[in-house]
Short mmCIF file of C-alpha atoms in Angstrom, two decimals:
data_model
loop_
_atom_site.label_atom_id
_atom_site.label_comp_id
_atom_site.label_asym_id
_atom_site.label_seq_id
_atom_site.Cartn_x
_atom_site.Cartn_y
_atom_site.Cartn_z
CA MET L 25 -131.07 -27.98 -122.73
CA LEU L 26 -131.23 -28.79 -119.01
CA PHE L 27 -133.49 -27.03 -116.55
CA ARG L 28 -132.80 -26.87 -112.83
CA PRO L 29 -135.92 -27.82 -110.86
CA ILE L 30 -137.21 -24.96 -108.72
CA ARG L 31 -137.89 -25.82 -105.10
CA TRP L 32 -140.79 -24.38 -103.12
CA ALA L 33 -138.17 -22.86 -100.80
CA ASP L 34 -136.71 -20.90 -103.75
CA TRP L 35 -140.05 -19.16 -104.30
CA ILE L 36 -140.23 -18.10 -100.66
CA THR L 37 -136.69 -17.11 -99.70
CA GLY L 38 -134.36 -17.65 -102.67
CA PRO L 39 -132.00 -20.56 -103.32
CA GLU L 40 -129.31 -19.53 -100.82
CA THR L 41 -131.40 -19.05 -97.67
CA ASP L 42 -133.18 -21.31 -95.23
CA VAL L 43 -136.85 -22.14 -95.67
CA GLN L 44 -139.08 -19.82 -93.63
CA ALA L 45 -142.77 -19.94 -92.84
CA LEU L 46 -144.98 -18.25 -95.42
CA GLU L 47 -147.20 -15.81 -93.51
CA LEU L 48 -150.12 -15.09 -95.83
CA ALA L 49 -151.68 -12.63 -93.38
CA ALA L 50 -148.49 -10.66 -92.80
CA GLY L 51 -148.89 -6.98 -93.62
CA PHE L 52 -152.67 -6.97 -93.24
CA ALA L 53 -154.30 -5.11 -90.37
CA PRO L 54 -156.32 -7.35 -88.02
CA GLY L 55 -160.03 -7.32 -88.73
CA THR L 56 -163.12 -8.41 -86.84
CA GLN L 57 -166.63 -9.33 -87.88
CA ALA L 58 -167.78 -6.03 -86.38
CA ASP L 59 -165.38 -4.18 -88.70
CA TRP L 60 -166.77 -6.08 -91.66
CA ARG L 61 -170.36 -5.36 -90.60
CA GLN L 62 -169.60 -1.64 -90.38
CA LEU L 63 -168.30 -1.64 -93.94
CA VAL L 64 -171.32 -3.63 -95.12
CA ASP L 65 -173.76 -1.20 -93.49
CA LYS L 66 -171.96 1.63 -95.23
CA ALA L 67 -172.26 -0.11 -98.59
CA LEU L 68 -175.96 -0.90 -98.03
CA LYS L 69 -176.67 2.85 -97.55
CA GLY L 70 -179.53 2.31 -95.17
CA ALA L 71 -180.96 -0.85 -96.78
CA SER L 72 -181.78 -3.77 -94.51
CA TYR L 73 -179.01 -6.23 -93.72
CA ASP L 74 -181.57 -9.00 -94.22
CA ARG L 75 -181.31 -8.57 -97.97
CA LEU L 76 -177.95 -10.35 -97.76
CA ARG L 77 -179.56 -13.39 -96.14
CA SER L 78 -181.09 -16.18 -98.22
CA VAL L 79 -182.59 -19.63 -97.75
CA THR L 80 -182.07 -22.97 -99.47
CA ASP L 81 -184.86 -24.80 -101.29
CA ASP L 82 -185.33 -26.73 -98.04
CA GLY L 83 -185.75 -23.55 -96.00
CA SER L 84 -182.36 -23.58 -94.28
CA PRO L 85 -181.03 -20.04 -93.70
CA ILE L 86 -177.81 -18.91 -95.40
CA GLU L 87 -175.91 -16.09 -93.75
CA PRO L 88 -173.64 -13.83 -95.83
CA LEU L 89 -170.68 -14.50 -93.52
CA TYR L 90 -169.78 -17.23 -91.06
CA ALA L 91 -167.18 -17.16 -88.31
CA GLY L 92 -164.82 -20.11 -88.10
CA ARG L 93 -165.67 -22.61 -85.38
CA ARG L 94 -162.97 -23.01 -82.73
CA ASP L 95 -164.67 -25.59 -80.53
CA VAL L 96 -164.92 -28.52 -82.95
CA ALA L 97 -162.50 -30.96 -84.56
CA ALA L 98 -162.18 -31.31 -88.31
CA VAL L 99 -164.12 -34.20 -89.85
CA SER L 100 -162.28 -36.09 -92.57
CA GLY L 101 -164.61 -37.14 -95.37
CA ARG L 102 -162.08 -39.45 -97.04
CA PRO L 103 -158.72 -41.04 -96.19
CA ALA L 104 -155.82 -38.60 -96.17
CA ALA L 105 -153.74 -38.39 -99.36
CA GLN L 106 -156.15 -40.64 -101.27
CA PRO L 107 -156.09 -39.53 -104.92
CA TRP L 108 -159.17 -38.42 -106.81
CA THR L 109 -160.20 -40.31 -109.95
CA VAL L 110 -161.42 -38.21 -112.86
CA VAL L 111 -164.10 -40.28 -114.61
CA THR L 112 -165.11 -39.44 -118.17
CA ARG L 113 -168.62 -40.20 -119.47
CA ILE L 114 -168.62 -42.10 -122.77
CA SER L 115 -171.98 -42.53 -124.52
CA HIS L 116 -171.38 -42.04 -128.26
CA PRO L 117 -173.21 -44.81 -130.20
CA SER L 118 -170.22 -45.62 -132.44
CA PRO L 119 -167.59 -47.84 -130.74
CA ALA L 120 -164.89 -46.44 -133.04
CA ILE L 121 -165.66 -42.79 -132.24
CA ALA L 122 -166.19 -43.60 -128.56
CA ASN L 123 -162.75 -45.26 -128.52
CA ARG L 124 -161.09 -42.08 -129.79
CA MET L 125 -162.93 -40.08 -127.13
CA ILE L 126 -161.78 -42.49 -124.39
CA LEU L 127 -158.13 -42.33 -125.47
CA ASP L 128 -158.22 -38.53 -125.73
CA ASP L 129 -159.67 -38.24 -122.22
CA LEU L 130 -157.29 -40.79 -120.70
CA ASN L 131 -154.33 -39.04 -122.30
CA GLY L 132 -155.73 -35.79 -120.90
CA GLY L 133 -155.64 -37.05 -117.32
CA ALA L 134 -158.81 -39.09 -116.77
CA GLY L 135 -158.40 -42.27 -114.74
CA GLY L 136 -161.86 -43.75 -115.08
CA ILE L 137 -164.52 -44.46 -117.72
CA ASP L 138 -168.25 -44.16 -117.17
CA LEU L 139 -169.37 -46.45 -119.99
CA VAL L 140 -173.02 -45.70 -120.76
CA LEU L 141 -174.98 -48.10 -122.95
CA SER L 142 -178.36 -47.26 -124.47
CA SER L 143 -179.97 -49.59 -121.90
CA SER L 144 -178.73 -47.39 -119.04
CA SER L 145 -181.07 -45.09 -117.16
CA HIS L 146 -178.51 -42.32 -117.83
CA ALA L 147 -178.30 -42.77 -121.61
CA ARG L 148 -180.57 -39.77 -122.34
CA GLY L 149 -181.27 -40.97 -125.88
CA SER L 150 -177.68 -41.98 -126.60
CA GLY L 151 -175.45 -44.82 -125.43
CA VAL L 152 -172.61 -46.91 -126.88
CA ALA L 153 -173.85 -49.74 -129.11
CA ILE L 154 -172.14 -52.94 -127.89
CA GLU L 155 -173.62 -56.04 -129.51
CA THR L 156 -170.60 -58.34 -129.76
CA LEU L 157 -167.18 -58.92 -128.22
CA ALA L 158 -165.71 -57.42 -131.39
CA ASP L 159 -167.59 -54.18 -130.67
CA LEU L 160 -166.15 -54.11 -127.16
CA GLU L 161 -162.63 -54.80 -128.44
CA GLN L 162 -162.95 -51.87 -130.84
CA LEU L 163 -164.28 -49.66 -128.05
CA LEU L 164 -161.47 -50.49 -125.61
CA ASP L 165 -158.63 -50.80 -128.12
CA GLY L 166 -155.52 -49.24 -126.55
CA VAL L 167 -157.13 -49.01 -123.11
CA HIS L 168 -155.18 -50.69 -120.29
CA LEU L 169 -158.04 -52.28 -118.36
CA ASP L 170 -155.86 -52.89 -115.30
CA LEU L 171 -155.04 -49.17 -115.01
CA VAL L 172 -158.51 -47.62 -115.22
CA SER L 173 -161.70 -47.67 -113.21
CA LEU L 174 -164.56 -48.83 -115.44
CA HIS L 175 -168.13 -47.97 -114.45
CA ALA L 176 -170.46 -50.23 -116.45
CA ASN L 177 -173.71 -48.29 -116.82
CA ALA L 178 -175.70 -50.82 -118.80
CA GLY L 179 -179.04 -51.19 -116.99
CA TYR L 180 -180.61 -54.56 -117.72
CA GLU L 181 -177.63 -55.43 -119.93
CA SER L 182 -175.18 -55.27 -117.01
CA ARG L 183 -174.68 -59.05 -116.87
CA PRO L 184 -173.94 -59.49 -120.63
CA LEU L 185 -171.60 -56.47 -120.62
CA LEU L 186 -169.78 -57.81 -117.56
CA ALA L 187 -169.38 -61.21 -119.24
CA MET L 188 -167.86 -59.58 -122.34
CA LEU L 189 -165.53 -57.41 -120.24
CA LEU L 190 -164.25 -60.48 -118.39
CA ALA L 191 -163.82 -62.33 -121.69
CA LEU L 192 -161.82 -59.41 -123.09
CA ALA L 193 -159.67 -59.28 -119.94
CA GLU L 194 -158.98 -63.01 -120.18
CA LYS L 195 -158.05 -62.60 -123.85
CA ARG L 196 -155.51 -59.96 -122.77
CA GLY L 197 -154.14 -62.14 -119.99
CA LEU L 198 -155.61 -60.08 -117.14
CA ALA L 199 -157.04 -61.71 -114.02
CA PRO L 200 -160.37 -60.29 -112.74
CA SER L 201 -158.69 -59.39 -109.43
CA MET L 202 -156.54 -56.89 -111.36
CA LEU L 203 -159.59 -55.00 -112.62
CA ASP L 204 -161.76 -52.25 -111.18
CA ILE L 205 -165.07 -52.93 -112.94
CA ARG L 206 -168.25 -51.61 -111.33
CA PRO L 207 -171.60 -52.83 -112.67
CA ALA L 208 -174.00 -50.00 -111.85
CA ALA L 209 -177.12 -52.00 -110.99
CA ASP L 210 -179.82 -49.44 -110.17
CA PRO L 211 -183.37 -50.58 -111.01
CA ILE L 212 -184.81 -47.91 -108.70
CA ALA L 213 -183.41 -45.17 -110.96
CA ARG L 214 -185.16 -46.73 -113.96
CA MET L 215 -188.44 -46.80 -112.05
CA ILE L 216 -188.06 -43.13 -111.13
CA GLN L 217 -187.50 -42.13 -114.73
CA ARG L 218 -190.44 -44.20 -115.97
CA GLY L 219 -192.67 -42.77 -113.25
CA SER L 220 -194.12 -46.18 -112.47
CA TRP L 221 -193.19 -49.47 -110.83
CA VAL L 222 -192.71 -52.04 -113.57
CA ALA L 223 -192.21 -54.64 -110.84
CA PRO L 224 -191.66 -54.51 -107.08
CA LEU L 225 -188.09 -54.23 -105.84
CA GLU L 226 -188.36 -57.76 -104.46
CA TRP L 227 -188.54 -58.95 -108.07
CA TYR L 228 -185.15 -57.37 -108.84
CA ALA L 229 -183.45 -58.49 -105.62
CA PRO L 230 -182.57 -62.05 -106.79
CA ARG L 231 -181.08 -60.62 -110.00
CA ILE L 232 -178.86 -58.19 -108.09
CA GLN L 233 -177.85 -60.97 -105.70
CA ASP L 234 -177.06 -63.24 -108.63
CA LEU L 235 -174.85 -60.49 -110.08
CA LEU L 236 -173.13 -60.10 -106.69
CA HIS L 237 -172.35 -63.81 -106.42
CA HIS L 238 -171.15 -63.89 -110.02
CA CYS L 239 -168.75 -61.01 -109.32
CA ASP L 240 -167.49 -62.73 -106.16
CA GLU L 241 -166.93 -66.00 -108.01
CA THR L 242 -164.94 -64.26 -110.75
CA GLY L 243 -162.84 -62.17 -108.35
CA LEU L 244 -164.53 -58.78 -108.70
CA THR L 245 -165.11 -57.43 -105.20
CA GLY L 246 -166.05 -53.82 -105.95
CA PRO L 247 -169.45 -52.10 -105.86
CA VAL L 248 -172.40 -53.63 -107.70
CA GLY L 249 -175.46 -51.73 -106.43
CA HIS L 250 -175.57 -48.08 -107.47
CA ALA L 251 -177.63 -45.52 -105.51
CA ASP L 252 -177.79 -42.55 -107.85
CA GLY L 253 -179.05 -39.20 -106.58
CA ARG L 254 -178.76 -37.56 -110.01
CA VAL L 255 -182.12 -38.92 -111.09
CA TRP L 256 -183.77 -37.29 -108.07
CA HIS L 257 -181.92 -34.02 -108.74
CA ALA L 258 -183.05 -34.09 -112.38
CA ALA L 259 -186.64 -34.60 -111.20
CA GLY L 260 -186.48 -31.37 -109.18
CA ALA L 261 -185.47 -32.65 -105.74
CA SER L 262 -183.85 -30.20 -103.34
CA GLY L 263 -180.46 -31.00 -101.80
CA ALA L 264 -181.96 -32.50 -98.65
CA GLN L 265 -184.52 -34.49 -100.66
CA GLU L 266 -181.81 -35.83 -102.96
CA LEU L 267 -179.82 -36.94 -99.92
CA ALA L 268 -182.83 -38.57 -98.30
CA TYR L 269 -183.95 -40.50 -101.39
CA THR L 270 -180.39 -41.54 -102.26
CA LEU L 271 -179.77 -42.83 -98.73
CA ALA L 272 -183.08 -44.70 -98.83
CA THR L 273 -182.02 -46.28 -102.14
CA ALA L 274 -178.61 -47.22 -100.72
CA VAL L 275 -180.24 -48.83 -97.67
CA SER L 276 -182.56 -50.83 -99.94
CA TYR L 277 -179.59 -52.17 -101.89
CA LEU L 278 -177.63 -52.79 -98.68
CA ARG L 279 -180.45 -55.02 -97.46
CA ILE L 280 -180.30 -56.95 -100.73
CA VAL L 281 -176.53 -57.36 -100.33
CA ASP L 282 -177.00 -58.50 -96.74
CA GLU L 283 -179.63 -61.06 -97.78
CA ALA L 284 -177.19 -62.36 -100.40
CA GLY L 285 -174.87 -63.41 -97.57
CA ILE L 286 -172.10 -60.93 -98.35
CA VAL L 287 -170.46 -60.68 -94.94
CA ASP L 288 -167.20 -58.86 -95.70
CA ALA L 289 -167.83 -55.07 -95.75
CA PRO L 290 -171.25 -55.21 -97.46
CA GLN L 291 -171.35 -51.40 -97.51
CA ASP L 292 -168.42 -51.47 -99.96
CA ARG L 293 -170.63 -53.21 -102.50
CA ILE L 294 -172.80 -50.08 -102.86
CA ASP L 295 -171.77 -47.08 -104.93
CA VAL L 296 -173.33 -43.64 -104.41
CA ALA L 297 -173.53 -40.77 -106.90
CA LEU L 298 -174.77 -37.23 -106.25
CA ALA L 299 -175.39 -34.24 -108.49
CA ALA L 300 -172.94 -31.32 -108.39
CA ASP L 301 -174.44 -28.09 -109.70
CA ALA L 302 -173.64 -24.36 -109.71
CA ASP L 303 -174.38 -24.06 -105.99
CA GLN L 304 -170.80 -24.67 -104.90
CA PHE L 305 -171.30 -24.49 -101.13
CA GLY L 306 -174.55 -26.44 -101.21
CA THR L 307 -172.87 -29.13 -103.28
CA ILE L 308 -169.95 -29.39 -100.85
CA ALA L 309 -172.33 -29.57 -97.88
CA LYS L 310 -174.36 -32.29 -99.60
CA PHE L 311 -171.30 -34.41 -100.34
CA ARG L 312 -169.97 -33.96 -96.81
CA ALA L 313 -173.34 -34.97 -95.37
CA MET L 314 -173.36 -38.13 -97.46
#
């Protein structure tokens, strides 16, 4: 059985007519903010309009309604038409079970894998158990490494995991330049979760720089440092505090990258993650600010 594809124009005007502009506001009477306020006052039945106002955890006021700005230009937060990548978190201890979860999610539309080992600061008591190359082969069986974005959340095991991933890619005939592998080096997050400084950041800097140079030598030019605001959010930080601490973390890693002599777009060697919660508008504002 053959189906004729339906064009957008068919939905608007029918298949035999020219495409016309779709006027979503057609048929609605014009309204002003004053009209809206009159209806609100009627619904409040004498109660104060201030009850509709609220404040963020940082004390910023939130009005119940905002008028669109006409005197500013739109700010693009990302390149136009750039696709989103849906990244699935994988942290089941069993490589076999984790493999089935990966394939299910990739077949369901995911384009990236957030591979969390038990050594990661985001393991939360779980984490995939990868001890040998055979474990990794079982985990990534059926996964086309050159078609997915792989976030390697392995904490202090980032270097061994990266070495095994490159060995697996070589075994499959894939050059490192064909891969999008991102070692999520984030010692600051581990310190936050522990609540104490195991060692000063200067102690970790040479290790991060060594990882950077190793990635460059093997052809991996993506992010290595990972400034993660989710640990601050989980610790109770407000939106503004999460932004501030995450930016401070990113700047710290950027200095380490700069000291490593990475001269080509050093900012591209830092990844940033933020928490998205039930506060839809606050989340959008936070991401736009970052």
